[in-house]
Amino acid sequence: MSEYVNRFLSLRCSGDVLNATGRLREAEKEITESMAVIQHLKGITLTDKMKYRVFDLCAGNALTSILAVHLLPVKSAIAVDLKKRSGNYGMVSRFFYLQEDIRKLSFDKEDSIIISVHPCKAANIIVDIFNTNKSVKHLIMMPCCNGSYQDVTCYGWLHETKKVSVYDLWTLHLAQNIKDARVRIVTDRKVLSPKRNIIIANRLSAVTTAKHSTTLASRNELSGDDIAAREDAATDSIASYGESVLCTGNDPQTALLTAVWESGIGLNAPMMHDRN
């Protein structure tokens, strides 16, 4: 059984979460996808407790956002999907489900985070929503269905060599189009799906705030360990803007992507790429 599934089942809230979502069509796979996103959401929300409202776009059964309100200090979570769902959502506090087109959403000035697990063909739309709504400070998205990526066609030869997948190129395309943010791509091998790249974008203004958050609190009220933990959480949740691509792992595909991405061809902003 997957590490993420074991971790989920060990949570005291796991039964309540499953009661709220209703039947999961591919339970193990969906749990690993949601738990992977939660890991990155955790680093942001623990740094600034009860600061953010979470929007789960193309939410499906809303497993990820329901997990978020059970596990993390978020103000609220709003799941949005075009299709009507039959979950027991009324039993979850600080949670709302909207049957709505994500393009019709309006974002006020409240600090928000967008999460999305396998949004199918809406991934480009979600990037646009992040770019045009400055109150959305962070984006965590696991794309799935491959779309069109004309602006990275210079990498087409990589796919033809069978060493880089179309999915990796699609992920790169989406990450390139994110503006005013520090961006990194993580491939989480603990996810039971071949579509397991995660794009994490942190708006530059939010990164600055996170890095200096300890100066806003009275250091007299924090122990040295508390201060270090907050600073580490802020650092772990962002990428180093202006640095070269960072890859961990020695597999040939990672090495090839590193070489290409470090060349800077077609990149609008520096990115980090991790393979867990």
CSV table of C-alpha atoms in Angstrom, one decimal:
chain,number,residue,atom,x,y,z
A,1,MET,CA,0.0,0.0,0.0
A,2,SER,CA,1.2,3.5,-0.8
A,3,GLU,CA,3.0,5.6,1.9
A,4,TYR,CA,0.4,8.3,1.3
A,5,VAL,CA,-2.5,6.0,1.7
A,6,ASN,CA,-1.1,4.6,5.0
A,7,ARG,CA,-0.6,8.1,6.2
A,8,PHE,CA,-4.1,9.1,5.3
A,9,LEU,CA,-5.6,6.1,7.0
A,10,SER,CA,-3.7,6.9,10.2
A,11,LEU,CA,-5.3,10.3,10.4
A,12,ARG,CA,-8.1,10.5,13.0
A,13,CYS,CA,-10.1,12.6,10.5
A,14,SER,CA,-9.9,10.0,7.7
A,15,GLY,CA,-13.3,8.5,8.4
A,16,ASP,CA,-15.0,12.0,8.5
A,17,VAL,CA,-13.3,13.0,5.3
A,18,LEU,CA,-14.5,9.9,3.4
A,19,ASN,CA,-18.0,10.3,4.8
A,20,ALA,CA,-18.0,13.8,3.4
A,21,THR,CA,-16.6,13.1,-0.1
A,22,GLY,CA,-18.7,10.0,-0.6
A,23,ARG,CA,-17.5,7.1,-2.7
A,24,LEU,CA,-14.1,7.6,-4.4
A,25,ARG,CA,-13.9,5.9,-7.8
A,26,GLU,CA,-10.2,5.2,-7.6
A,27,ALA,CA,-9.6,5.6,-3.9
A,28,GLU,CA,-5.9,4.8,-3.5
A,29,LYS,CA,-4.9,6.9,-6.5
A,30,GLU,CA,-7.0,9.9,-5.5
A,31,ILE,CA,-5.8,9.8,-1.9
A,32,THR,CA,-2.2,9.9,-3.0
A,33,GLU,CA,-2.8,12.8,-5.3
A,34,SER,CA,-4.6,14.8,-2.6
A,35,MET,CA,-2.0,14.0,0.1
A,36,ALA,CA,0.8,15.1,-2.2
A,37,VAL,CA,-0.8,18.5,-2.7
A,38,ILE,CA,-1.6,18.8,1.0
A,39,GLN,CA,2.2,18.5,1.7
A,40,HIS,CA,2.9,21.7,-0.2
A,41,LEU,CA,-0.2,23.5,1.1
A,42,LYS,CA,1.0,22.7,4.7
A,43,GLY,CA,4.2,24.6,4.4
A,44,ILE,CA,2.3,27.8,3.4
A,45,THR,CA,-0.6,27.6,5.8
A,46,LEU,CA,1.5,26.7,8.9
A,47,THR,CA,3.6,29.8,8.3
A,48,ASP,CA,0.5,32.1,8.3
A,49,LYS,CA,-2.2,30.4,10.3
A,50,MET,CA,-5.8,31.3,9.5
A,51,LYS,CA,-4.7,33.8,6.8
A,52,TYR,CA,-5.8,32.1,3.6
A,53,ARG,CA,-9.0,31.0,1.9
A,54,VAL,CA,-8.4,28.0,-0.3
A,55,PHE,CA,-10.1,27.6,-3.7
A,56,ASP,CA,-10.1,24.0,-5.0
A,57,LEU,CA,-10.8,24.4,-8.7
A,58,CYS,CA,-12.1,21.6,-10.8
A,59,ALA,CA,-12.5,19.9,-7.5
A,60,GLY,CA,-14.4,16.8,-8.4
A,61,ASN,CA,-15.3,15.1,-5.1
A,62,ALA,CA,-13.4,17.8,-3.2
A,63,LEU,CA,-11.1,15.3,-1.4
A,64,THR,CA,-8.2,17.7,-1.3
A,65,SER,CA,-10.0,20.8,0.0
A,66,ILE,CA,-12.0,18.7,2.6
A,67,LEU,CA,-8.6,17.3,3.8
A,68,ALA,CA,-7.3,20.9,4.0
A,69,VAL,CA,-10.0,22.1,6.4
A,70,HIS,CA,-9.6,19.1,8.6
A,71,LEU,CA,-5.8,19.2,8.8
A,72,LEU,CA,-4.6,22.8,8.2
A,73,PRO,CA,-5.2,26.2,9.7
A,74,VAL,CA,-7.1,27.8,6.7
A,75,LYS,CA,-9.9,30.3,7.0
A,76,SER,CA,-12.1,28.3,4.7
A,77,ALA,CA,-12.1,26.1,1.6
A,78,ILE,CA,-14.3,26.5,-1.4
A,79,ALA,CA,-14.5,23.7,-3.9
A,80,VAL,CA,-15.7,24.6,-7.4
A,81,ASP,CA,-16.7,22.2,-10.2
A,82,LEU,CA,-19.1,22.3,-13.2
A,83,LYS,CA,-20.7,19.0,-12.3
A,84,LYS,CA,-23.1,18.5,-9.5
A,85,ARG,CA,-21.7,16.3,-6.7
A,86,SER,CA,-23.5,14.2,-4.1
A,87,GLY,CA,-21.1,14.4,-1.2
A,88,ASN,CA,-22.1,15.1,2.4
A,89,TYR,CA,-20.6,18.5,2.3
A,90,GLY,CA,-22.9,20.1,4.8
A,91,MET,CA,-21.2,18.2,7.6
A,92,VAL,CA,-17.8,19.9,7.0
A,93,SER,CA,-17.2,23.2,8.8
A,94,ARG,CA,-15.5,26.1,7.0
A,95,PHE,CA,-16.2,24.3,3.7
A,96,PHE,CA,-18.4,25.3,0.7
A,97,TYR,CA,-19.1,23.6,-2.6
A,98,LEU,CA,-20.0,25.7,-5.7
A,99,GLN,CA,-21.4,24.2,-8.9
A,100,GLU,CA,-19.9,26.9,-11.1
A,101,ASP,CA,-17.8,27.6,-14.1
A,102,ILE,CA,-14.4,28.6,-12.7
A,103,ARG,CA,-14.1,31.4,-15.3
A,104,LYS,CA,-17.1,33.1,-13.6
A,105,LEU,CA,-15.5,33.2,-10.2
A,106,SER,CA,-14.8,36.6,-8.7
A,107,PHE,CA,-12.0,37.1,-6.2
A,108,ASP,CA,-12.1,39.9,-3.6
A,109,LYS,CA,-9.1,41.2,-1.7
A,110,GLU,CA,-9.0,38.4,0.7
A,111,ASP,CA,-5.7,36.4,0.5
A,112,SER,CA,-6.3,33.1,-1.2
A,113,ILE,CA,-4.6,30.0,-2.4
A,114,ILE,CA,-5.7,28.0,-5.5
A,115,ILE,CA,-5.2,24.2,-5.5
A,116,SER,CA,-6.2,21.9,-8.3
A,117,VAL,CA,-5.7,18.2,-8.8
A,118,HIS,CA,-6.0,16.9,-12.4
A,119,PRO,CA,-8.1,19.8,-13.8
A,120,CYS,CA,-8.1,18.2,-17.3
A,121,LYS,CA,-8.3,20.8,-20.0
A,122,ALA,CA,-8.8,23.7,-17.6
A,123,ALA,CA,-5.2,23.9,-16.5
A,124,ASN,CA,-4.5,26.9,-18.8
A,125,ILE,CA,-7.6,28.6,-17.4
A,126,ILE,CA,-6.3,28.1,-13.9
A,127,VAL,CA,-3.0,29.7,-14.7
A,128,ASP,CA,-4.8,32.7,-16.2
A,129,ILE,CA,-6.9,33.0,-13.1
A,130,PHE,CA,-3.8,33.1,-10.9
A,131,ASN,CA,-2.1,35.7,-13.2
A,132,THR,CA,-5.1,38.1,-13.2
A,133,ASN,CA,-6.1,37.9,-9.5
A,134,LYS,CA,-3.5,39.4,-7.3
A,135,SER,CA,-5.3,38.4,-4.1
A,136,VAL,CA,-4.4,34.8,-5.0
A,137,LYS,CA,-1.0,34.5,-3.4
A,138,HIS,CA,-0.2,30.8,-4.1
A,139,LEU,CA,-1.0,28.1,-6.7
A,140,ILE,CA,-0.5,24.4,-6.3
A,141,MET,CA,-1.6,22.4,-9.3
A,142,MET,CA,-1.2,18.8,-10.5
A,143,PRO,CA,-2.0,18.9,-14.2
A,144,CYS,CA,-3.1,15.9,-16.2
A,145,CYS,CA,-4.5,15.9,-19.7
A,146,ASN,CA,-1.9,17.2,-22.2
A,147,GLY,CA,-2.8,20.4,-24.0
A,148,SER,CA,-1.2,22.5,-26.7
A,149,TYR,CA,2.3,23.9,-25.9
A,150,GLN,CA,3.3,25.8,-29.0
A,151,ASP,CA,5.7,28.0,-27.1
A,152,VAL,CA,7.9,25.1,-26.1
A,153,THR,CA,8.0,23.5,-29.5
A,154,CYS,CA,11.7,24.1,-29.5
A,155,TYR,CA,11.8,21.1,-27.2
A,156,GLY,CA,9.9,18.9,-29.6
A,157,TRP,CA,13.1,16.9,-30.4
A,158,LEU,CA,13.2,15.9,-26.7
A,159,HIS,CA,9.9,14.0,-27.0
A,160,GLU,CA,11.0,12.4,-30.2
A,161,THR,CA,14.0,10.9,-28.4
A,162,LYS,CA,11.6,9.1,-26.0
A,163,LYS,CA,13.5,10.6,-23.1
A,164,VAL,CA,11.1,13.4,-22.2
A,165,SER,CA,7.3,12.9,-22.2
A,166,VAL,CA,4.7,15.1,-23.7
A,167,TYR,CA,3.3,15.4,-20.1
A,168,ASP,CA,6.6,17.0,-18.9
A,169,LEU,CA,6.6,19.4,-21.8
A,170,TRP,CA,3.0,20.3,-21.0
A,171,THR,CA,3.9,20.9,-17.4
A,172,LEU,CA,6.8,23.1,-18.4
A,173,HIS,CA,4.5,25.1,-20.7
A,174,LEU,CA,2.0,25.8,-17.9
A,175,ALA,CA,4.8,26.8,-15.5
A,176,GLN,CA,6.4,29.1,-18.1
A,177,ASN,CA,3.1,31.0,-18.4
A,178,ILE,CA,2.8,31.9,-14.7
A,179,LYS,CA,3.6,35.5,-14.1
A,180,ASP,CA,4.8,37.5,-11.1
A,181,ALA,CA,5.7,34.4,-9.1
A,182,ARG,CA,8.4,32.1,-8.1
A,183,VAL,CA,7.7,28.7,-9.7
A,184,ARG,CA,9.0,25.2,-9.2
A,185,ILE,CA,7.9,21.8,-10.5
A,186,VAL,CA,8.0,18.7,-8.3
A,187,THR,CA,7.5,15.1,-9.5
A,188,ASP,CA,6.1,13.1,-6.6
A,189,ARG,CA,6.8,9.5,-7.2
A,190,LYS,CA,4.7,8.5,-4.2
A,191,VAL,CA,1.6,9.4,-6.2
A,192,LEU,CA,-0.1,6.4,-7.8
A,193,SER,CA,-0.7,8.1,-11.1
A,194,PRO,CA,1.6,8.7,-14.1
A,195,LYS,CA,0.4,12.3,-14.1
A,196,ARG,CA,2.2,13.4,-10.9
A,197,ASN,CA,4.0,16.6,-11.7
A,198,ILE,CA,3.1,19.4,-9.2
A,199,ILE,CA,3.5,23.1,-10.1
A,200,ILE,CA,4.0,25.3,-7.1
A,201,ALA,CA,3.8,29.1,-7.7
A,202,ASN,CA,4.3,31.7,-4.9
A,203,ARG,CA,3.5,35.3,-5.8
A,204,LEU,CA,6.5,37.5,-5.3
A,205,SER,CA,4.7,39.8,-2.8
A,206,ALA,CA,3.7,36.7,-0.7
A,207,VAL,CA,7.2,35.4,-0.8
A,208,THR,CA,8.6,38.7,0.6
A,209,THR,CA,6.0,38.7,3.4
A,210,ALA,CA,6.7,35.1,4.3
A,211,LYS,CA,10.5,35.5,4.5
A,212,HIS,CA,10.2,38.5,6.8
A,213,SER,CA,7.2,37.2,8.9
A,214,THR,CA,9.3,36.7,12.0
A,215,THR,CA,10.2,40.4,12.1
A,216,LEU,CA,6.4,41.2,12.2
A,217,ALA,CA,5.9,39.1,15.4
A,218,SER,CA,7.5,39.9,18.7
A,219,ARG,CA,10.6,37.8,19.1
A,220,ASN,CA,10.1,38.0,22.8
A,221,GLU,CA,7.0,35.8,22.3
A,222,LEU,CA,8.8,33.1,20.2
A,223,SER,CA,11.5,30.7,21.2
A,224,GLY,CA,14.6,30.3,19.1
A,225,ASP,CA,13.2,27.0,17.8
A,226,ASP,CA,9.8,28.7,16.9
A,227,ILE,CA,11.6,31.4,15.0
A,228,ALA,CA,13.8,28.8,13.1
A,229,ALA,CA,10.7,26.7,12.3
A,230,ARG,CA,8.8,29.7,10.9
A,231,GLU,CA,11.7,30.8,8.7
A,232,ASP,CA,12.4,27.2,7.5
A,233,ALA,CA,8.7,26.8,6.6
A,234,ALA,CA,8.8,30.1,4.6
A,235,THR,CA,11.9,29.0,2.8
A,236,ASP,CA,10.7,25.5,2.1
A,237,SER,CA,7.5,26.7,0.5
A,238,ILE,CA,9.2,28.9,-2.1
A,239,ALA,CA,11.8,28.6,-4.8
A,240,SER,CA,14.9,30.7,-5.2
A,241,TYR,CA,14.0,33.3,-7.8
A,242,GLY,CA,16.9,34.1,-10.1
A,243,GLU,CA,18.8,30.9,-9.6
A,244,SER,CA,19.4,28.1,-12.1
A,245,VAL,CA,17.2,25.1,-12.3
A,246,LEU,CA,17.7,22.8,-9.4
A,247,CYS,CA,17.2,19.1,-9.9
A,248,THR,CA,17.6,16.2,-7.4
A,249,GLY,CA,18.0,12.7,-8.6
A,250,ASN,CA,20.3,11.1,-11.2
A,251,ASP,CA,17.9,9.5,-13.7
A,252,PRO,CA,18.6,10.3,-17.4
A,253,GLN,CA,15.3,12.1,-17.9
A,254,THR,CA,16.0,14.5,-15.0
A,255,ALA,CA,19.5,15.2,-16.3
A,256,LEU,CA,18.3,15.9,-19.8
A,257,LEU,CA,15.5,18.3,-18.5
A,258,THR,CA,18.1,20.0,-16.3
A,259,ALA,CA,20.4,20.7,-19.2
A,260,VAL,CA,17.5,22.0,-21.4
A,261,TRP,CA,15.9,24.1,-18.7
A,262,GLU,CA,19.2,25.6,-17.5
A,263,SER,CA,19.8,26.8,-21.1
A,264,GLY,CA,17.0,29.2,-20.5
A,265,ILE,CA,15.5,28.7,-24.0
A,266,GLY,CA,12.0,30.0,-24.0
A,267,LEU,CA,11.8,30.5,-20.3
A,268,ASN,CA,10.0,33.6,-19.0
A,269,ALA,CA,11.2,33.1,-15.4
A,270,PRO,CA,13.7,30.9,-13.6
A,271,MET,CA,12.3,27.7,-12.1
A,272,MET,CA,13.3,24.9,-9.9
A,273,HIS,CA,12.6,21.3,-10.7
A,274,ASP,CA,12.7,18.6,-8.0
A,275,ARG,CA,12.1,14.9,-8.4
A,276,ASN,CA,11.1,13.2,-5.1
